[in-house]
XYZ file of N, CA and C in Angstrom:
426
model
N -84.364 -42.769 30.014
C -84.527 -42.627 31.429
C -84.919 -43.949 32.077
N -85.088 -44.993 31.312
C -85.565 -46.259 31.851
C -84.622 -46.825 32.917
N -83.329 -46.569 32.821
C -82.384 -47.099 33.799
C -82.245 -46.190 35.016
N -82.790 -45.002 34.945
C -82.630 -44.011 35.997
C -83.985 -43.749 36.658
N -84.013 -43.702 37.973
C -85.263 -43.382 38.660
C -85.542 -41.890 38.500
N -86.762 -41.522 38.786
C -87.146 -40.106 38.716
C -86.301 -39.268 39.674
N -86.079 -39.751 40.886
C -85.262 -39.010 41.856
C -83.819 -38.860 41.370
N -83.292 -39.907 40.756
C -81.930 -39.827 40.212
C -81.877 -38.804 39.075
N -82.898 -38.799 38.251
C -82.948 -37.848 37.134
C -83.028 -36.416 37.654
N -83.860 -36.185 38.670
C -83.964 -34.839 39.250
C -82.636 -34.413 39.867
N -81.990 -35.322 40.581
C -80.694 -35.003 41.193
C -79.669 -34.689 40.110
N -79.697 -35.446 39.036
C -78.762 -35.202 37.932
C -79.004 -33.830 37.303
N -80.263 -33.470 37.142
C -80.591 -32.154 36.585
C -80.098 -31.034 37.490
N -80.332 -31.155 38.773
C -79.926 -30.113 39.710
C -78.401 -30.029 39.818
N -77.731 -31.169 39.823
C -76.263 -31.175 39.830
C -75.719 -30.557 38.547
N -76.401 -30.823 37.441
C -75.974 -30.271 36.155
C -76.027 -28.755 36.133
N -77.009 -28.180 36.806
C -77.091 -26.714 36.889
C -75.871 -26.179 37.626
N -75.509 -26.822 38.716
C -74.329 -26.389 39.476
C -73.053 -26.567 38.642
N -72.957 -27.662 37.903
C -71.811 -27.881 37.020
C -71.718 -26.760 35.982
N -72.866 -26.392 35.427
C -72.882 -25.343 34.410
C -72.560 -23.972 34.991
N -72.950 -23.723 36.220
C -72.585 -22.452 36.860
C -71.069 -22.365 36.977
N -70.443 -23.439 37.436
C -68.976 -23.444 37.547
C -68.326 -23.300 36.166
N -68.833 -24.039 35.192
C -68.259 -23.989 33.849
C -68.459 -22.619 33.212
N -69.623 -22.048 33.386
C -69.919 -20.750 32.781
C -69.088 -19.644 33.432
N -68.844 -19.759 34.719
C -67.976 -18.808 35.402
C -66.563 -18.892 34.821
N -66.088 -20.101 34.584
C -64.760 -20.283 33.987
C -64.723 -19.721 32.564
N -65.785 -19.929 31.811
C -65.850 -19.403 30.442
C -65.838 -17.883 30.461
N -66.602 -17.297 31.371
C -66.614 -15.833 31.481
C -65.216 -15.312 31.792
N -64.490 -16.006 32.647
C -63.128 -15.607 32.976
C -62.206 -15.690 31.751
N -62.355 -16.738 30.965
C -61.554 -16.876 29.742
C -61.910 -15.754 28.765
N -63.190 -15.421 28.661
C -63.596 -14.328 27.768
C -63.001 -12.993 28.215
N -62.896 -12.776 29.507
C -62.251 -11.553 30.004
C -60.770 -11.546 29.658
N -60.121 -12.688 29.826
C -58.698 -12.786 29.446
C -58.535 -12.585 27.944
N -59.484 -13.095 27.167
C -59.449 -12.917 25.715
C -59.548 -11.438 25.357
N -60.422 -10.721 26.024
C -60.580 -9.292 25.768
C -59.278 -8.542 26.074
N -58.688 -8.848 27.205
C -57.430 -8.197 27.579
C -56.322 -8.530 26.579
N -56.266 -9.756 26.127
C -55.265 -10.158 25.135
C -55.501 -9.431 23.812
N -56.761 -9.295 23.423
C -57.065 -8.584 22.167
C -56.686 -7.112 22.284
N -56.975 -6.499 23.427
C -56.602 -5.092 23.624
C -55.100 -4.882 23.461
N -54.336 -5.870 23.878
C -52.876 -5.761 23.868
C -52.249 -6.432 22.636
N -53.093 -6.876 21.713
C -52.643 -7.494 20.454
C -51.737 -8.700 20.699
N -52.119 -9.536 21.619
C -51.343 -10.738 21.954
C -51.915 -11.928 21.187
N -51.459 -12.076 19.961
C -52.001 -13.106 19.078
C -51.824 -14.519 19.592
N -50.657 -14.843 20.118
C -50.413 -16.206 20.606
C -51.336 -16.519 21.783
N -51.533 -15.541 22.660
C -52.425 -15.746 23.798
C -53.866 -15.923 23.325
N -54.267 -15.164 22.307
C -55.625 -15.310 21.766
C -55.839 -16.717 21.220
N -54.835 -17.247 20.539
C -54.950 -18.604 19.999
C -55.072 -19.625 21.126
N -54.289 -19.452 22.176
C -54.354 -20.361 23.321
C -55.727 -20.299 23.981
N -56.236 -19.088 24.153
C -57.544 -18.919 24.794
C -58.665 -19.513 23.942
N -58.557 -19.359 22.634
C -59.559 -19.975 21.746
C -59.538 -21.490 21.915
N -58.342 -22.045 22.074
C -58.212 -23.483 22.303
C -58.813 -23.916 23.629
N -58.800 -23.033 24.617
C -59.433 -23.325 25.913
C -60.953 -23.233 25.813
N -61.430 -22.246 25.097
C -62.870 -21.992 25.033
C -63.642 -23.098 24.329
N -63.113 -23.555 23.234
C -63.852 -24.507 22.401
C -64.295 -25.750 23.168
N -63.400 -26.461 23.855
C -63.883 -27.654 24.567
C -64.823 -27.311 25.731
N -64.613 -26.176 26.377
C -65.506 -25.784 27.466
C -66.916 -25.524 26.931
N -66.997 -24.822 25.815
C -68.304 -24.543 25.215
C -68.970 -25.822 24.719
N -68.179 -26.706 24.137
C -68.727 -27.983 23.662
C -69.299 -28.805 24.819
N -68.597 -28.840 25.932
C -69.061 -29.589 27.101
C -70.354 -28.990 27.646
N -70.407 -27.664 27.729
C -71.639 -27.025 28.207
C -72.810 -27.315 27.282
N -72.565 -27.281 25.991
C -73.635 -27.563 25.037
C -74.117 -29.000 25.178
N -73.214 -29.937 25.391
C -73.622 -31.330 25.596
C -74.496 -31.462 26.834
N -74.113 -30.786 27.922
C -74.925 -30.836 29.141
C -76.287 -30.179 28.920
N -76.315 -29.098 28.142
C -77.595 -28.439 27.847
C -78.510 -29.390 27.094
N -77.971 -30.059 26.096
C -78.780 -31.007 25.322
C -79.272 -32.152 26.198
N -78.418 -32.661 27.069
C -78.828 -33.721 27.984
C -79.932 -33.227 28.929
N -79.789 -31.983 29.398
C -80.795 -31.412 30.301
C -82.147 -31.318 29.598
N -82.138 -30.826 28.375
C -83.384 -30.706 27.610
C -84.016 -32.086 27.430
N -83.228 -33.076 27.051
C -83.750 -34.420 26.848
C -84.324 -35.002 28.136
N -83.615 -34.788 29.228
C -84.063 -35.336 30.504
C -85.347 -34.660 30.990
N -85.407 -33.348 30.872
C -86.633 -32.634 31.269
C -87.805 -33.093 30.417
N -87.588 -33.261 29.135
C -88.668 -33.721 28.252
C -89.069 -35.162 28.541
N -88.094 -35.991 28.891
C -88.412 -37.378 29.248
C -89.244 -37.421 30.529
N -88.967 -36.522 31.444
C -89.695 -36.500 32.716
C -91.071 -35.851 32.612
N -91.152 -34.750 31.839
C -92.353 -33.912 31.896
C -93.077 -33.729 30.568
N -92.582 -34.314 29.497
C -93.249 -34.195 28.202
C -92.441 -33.372 27.217
N -92.753 -33.533 25.950
C -91.954 -32.937 24.874
C -91.940 -31.408 24.858
N -92.942 -30.776 25.440
C -92.982 -29.308 25.459
C -92.465 -28.730 26.772
N -91.985 -29.579 27.665
C -91.589 -29.154 29.008
C -90.308 -28.330 28.983
N -90.231 -27.440 29.955
C -89.038 -26.628 30.163
C -88.638 -26.693 31.622
N -87.673 -25.903 31.975
C -87.149 -25.937 33.330
C -88.205 -25.556 34.368
N -89.164 -24.724 33.980
C -90.216 -24.358 34.929
C -90.994 -25.586 35.400
N -91.109 -26.585 34.536
C -91.775 -27.830 34.929
C -90.959 -28.564 35.988
N -89.657 -28.556 35.797
C -88.779 -29.174 36.787
C -88.943 -28.488 38.137
N -88.864 -27.166 38.151
C -88.913 -26.439 39.418
C -90.259 -26.610 40.117
N -91.331 -26.607 39.358
C -92.653 -26.752 39.984
C -92.859 -28.155 40.552
N -92.075 -29.118 40.079
C -92.216 -30.489 40.585
C -91.413 -30.739 41.860
N -90.546 -29.810 42.200
C -89.684 -30.000 43.365
C -90.425 -29.662 44.656
N -90.021 -30.287 45.748
C -90.580 -29.894 47.050
C -90.226 -28.436 47.330
N -91.085 -27.767 48.074
C -90.895 -26.333 48.341
C -89.512 -26.022 48.896
N -88.974 -26.895 49.722
C -87.665 -26.652 50.329
C -86.548 -26.602 49.286
N -86.701 -27.318 48.190
C -85.690 -27.353 47.125
C -85.956 -26.314 46.038
N -87.218 -25.989 45.863
C -87.641 -25.173 44.721
C -86.917 -23.832 44.658
N -86.870 -23.108 45.770
C -86.269 -21.772 45.764
C -84.797 -21.795 45.411
N -84.053 -22.722 46.004
C -82.621 -22.812 45.722
C -82.345 -23.212 44.282
N -83.124 -24.156 43.783
C -82.934 -24.609 42.402
C -83.262 -23.493 41.419
N -84.347 -22.788 41.686
C -84.742 -21.689 40.812
C -83.704 -20.560 40.853
N -83.176 -20.271 42.032
C -82.148 -19.232 42.160
C -80.877 -19.635 41.420
N -80.510 -20.902 41.506
C -79.332 -21.383 40.792
C -79.542 -21.258 39.281
N -80.752 -21.580 38.826
C -81.060 -21.459 37.395
C -80.976 -20.000 36.950
N -81.511 -19.102 37.757
C -81.432 -17.673 37.441
C -79.974 -17.217 37.367
N -79.152 -17.708 38.294
C -77.730 -17.371 38.285
C -77.070 -17.872 37.002
N -77.393 -19.090 36.609
C -76.832 -19.641 35.373
C -77.275 -18.820 34.167
N -78.552 -18.481 34.106
C -79.035 -17.688 32.973
C -78.325 -16.331 32.905
N -78.074 -15.707 34.061
C -77.362 -14.433 34.076
C -75.922 -14.611 33.602
N -75.275 -15.668 34.029
C -73.907 -15.941 33.571
C -73.863 -16.155 32.064
N -74.844 -16.866 31.532
C -74.894 -17.093 30.079
C -75.066 -15.757 29.354
N -75.941 -14.894 29.867
C -76.108 -13.565 29.253
C -74.804 -12.768 29.323
N -74.119 -12.844 30.457
C -72.828 -12.153 30.600
C -71.824 -12.672 29.570
N -71.790 -13.972 29.388
C -70.870 -14.569 28.415
C -71.212 -14.146 26.990
N -72.487 -14.088 26.682
C -72.903 -13.658 25.339
C -72.498 -12.206 25.093
N -72.690 -11.351 26.099
C -72.266 -9.939 25.951
C -70.757 -9.846 25.788
N -70.017 -10.610 26.579
C -68.556 -10.590 26.477
C -68.102 -11.110 25.111
N -68.759 -12.114 24.602
C -68.416 -12.647 23.279
C -68.659 -11.597 22.198
N -69.787 -10.916 22.281
C -70.095 -9.851 21.314
C -69.065 -8.736 21.405
N -68.753 -8.318 22.633
C -67.752 -7.267 22.844
C -66.409 -7.686 22.252
N -65.975 -8.915 22.537
C -64.686 -9.392 22.042
C -64.673 -9.477 20.523
N -65.752 -9.985 19.969
C -65.854 -10.103 18.514
C -65.797 -8.732 17.855
N -66.519 -7.775 18.407
C -66.507 -6.421 17.838
C -65.117 -5.804 17.908
N -64.438 -5.990 19.034
C -63.086 -5.451 19.167
C -62.149 -6.074 18.140
N -62.175 -7.387 18.026
C -61.265 -8.053 17.091
C -61.619 -7.736 15.635
N -62.893 -7.582 15.337
C -63.288 -7.209 13.974
C -62.797 -5.803 13.648
N -62.914 -4.890 14.605
C -62.420 -3.529 14.385
C -60.905 -3.532 14.225
N -60.213 -4.304 15.027
C -58.757 -4.394 14.891
C -58.376 -4.947 13.522
N -59.111 -5.945 13.072
C -58.851 -6.518 11.751
C -59.083 -5.466 10.662
N -60.141 -4.702 10.809
C -60.450 -3.653 9.840
C -59.332 -2.612 9.782
N -58.848 -2.216 10.941
C -57.747 -1.242 10.989
C -56.514 -1.823 10.306
N -56.187 -3.064 10.596
C -55.014 -3.693 9.975
C -55.176 -3.769 8.461
N -56.364 -4.085 7.988
C -56.602 -4.143 6.545
C -56.386 -2.780 5.904
N -56.898 -1.747 6.557
C -56.718 -0.397 6.012
C -55.239 -0.013 5.986
N -54.517 -0.346 7.020
C -53.083 -0.052 7.058
C -52.338 -0.804 5.967
N -52.674 -2.067 5.802
C -51.989 -2.880 4.795
C -52.281 -2.407 3.383
N -53.409 -1.754 3.183
C -53.758 -1.263 1.857
C -53.381 0.198 1.674
N -52.557 0.708 2.590
C -51.973 2.024 2.403
C -52.823 3.212 2.787
N -53.860 3.018 3.542
C -54.674 4.159 3.953
C -53.840 5.070 4.838
N -53.820 6.348 4.492
C -52.988 7.308 5.220
C -53.640 7.841 6.481
N -54.927 7.874 6.515
C -55.624 8.534 7.630
C -56.266 7.543 8.595
N -55.685 6.364 8.727
C -56.283 5.330 9.568
C -56.475 5.806 11.013
N -55.490 6.505 11.535
C -55.567 6.928 12.924
C -55.933 8.408 13.065
N -56.375 9.014 11.989
C -56.807 10.417 12.048
C -58.175 10.507 12.725
N -58.437 11.593 13.444
C -59.765 11.742 14.062
C -60.860 11.704 12.994
N -61.975 11.121 13.355
C -63.089 11.014 12.390
C -64.061 12.121 12.581
């Protein structure tokens, strides 16, 4: 942080939250498309979507790591985002905190969508394995 002023660092942190909101919204959209592709057994589309997700997730993770480092450089090794928000002027604090809450909700949505997609694809794989091994009652009511 030696080359960056405190105000520049704070602005970078706040801009990064907005960047992550946009990126996380895009990731959530890709996860929805992935779910629809899995439902319809569109293997080529699933591969394309996986190729889209990986760099987006990598970029978000890099920004997260930078955010953690910057917050710790500003407020100490045990600092978290709450330290950032409490240091902001009252006029900025509410908007920044609301943006952070929005980002956290988007991340939770993405995690749920990832779990849902993974479960669907794992079940589809299981069904295909049973079919390939000659199970006769794969589609029979349980």
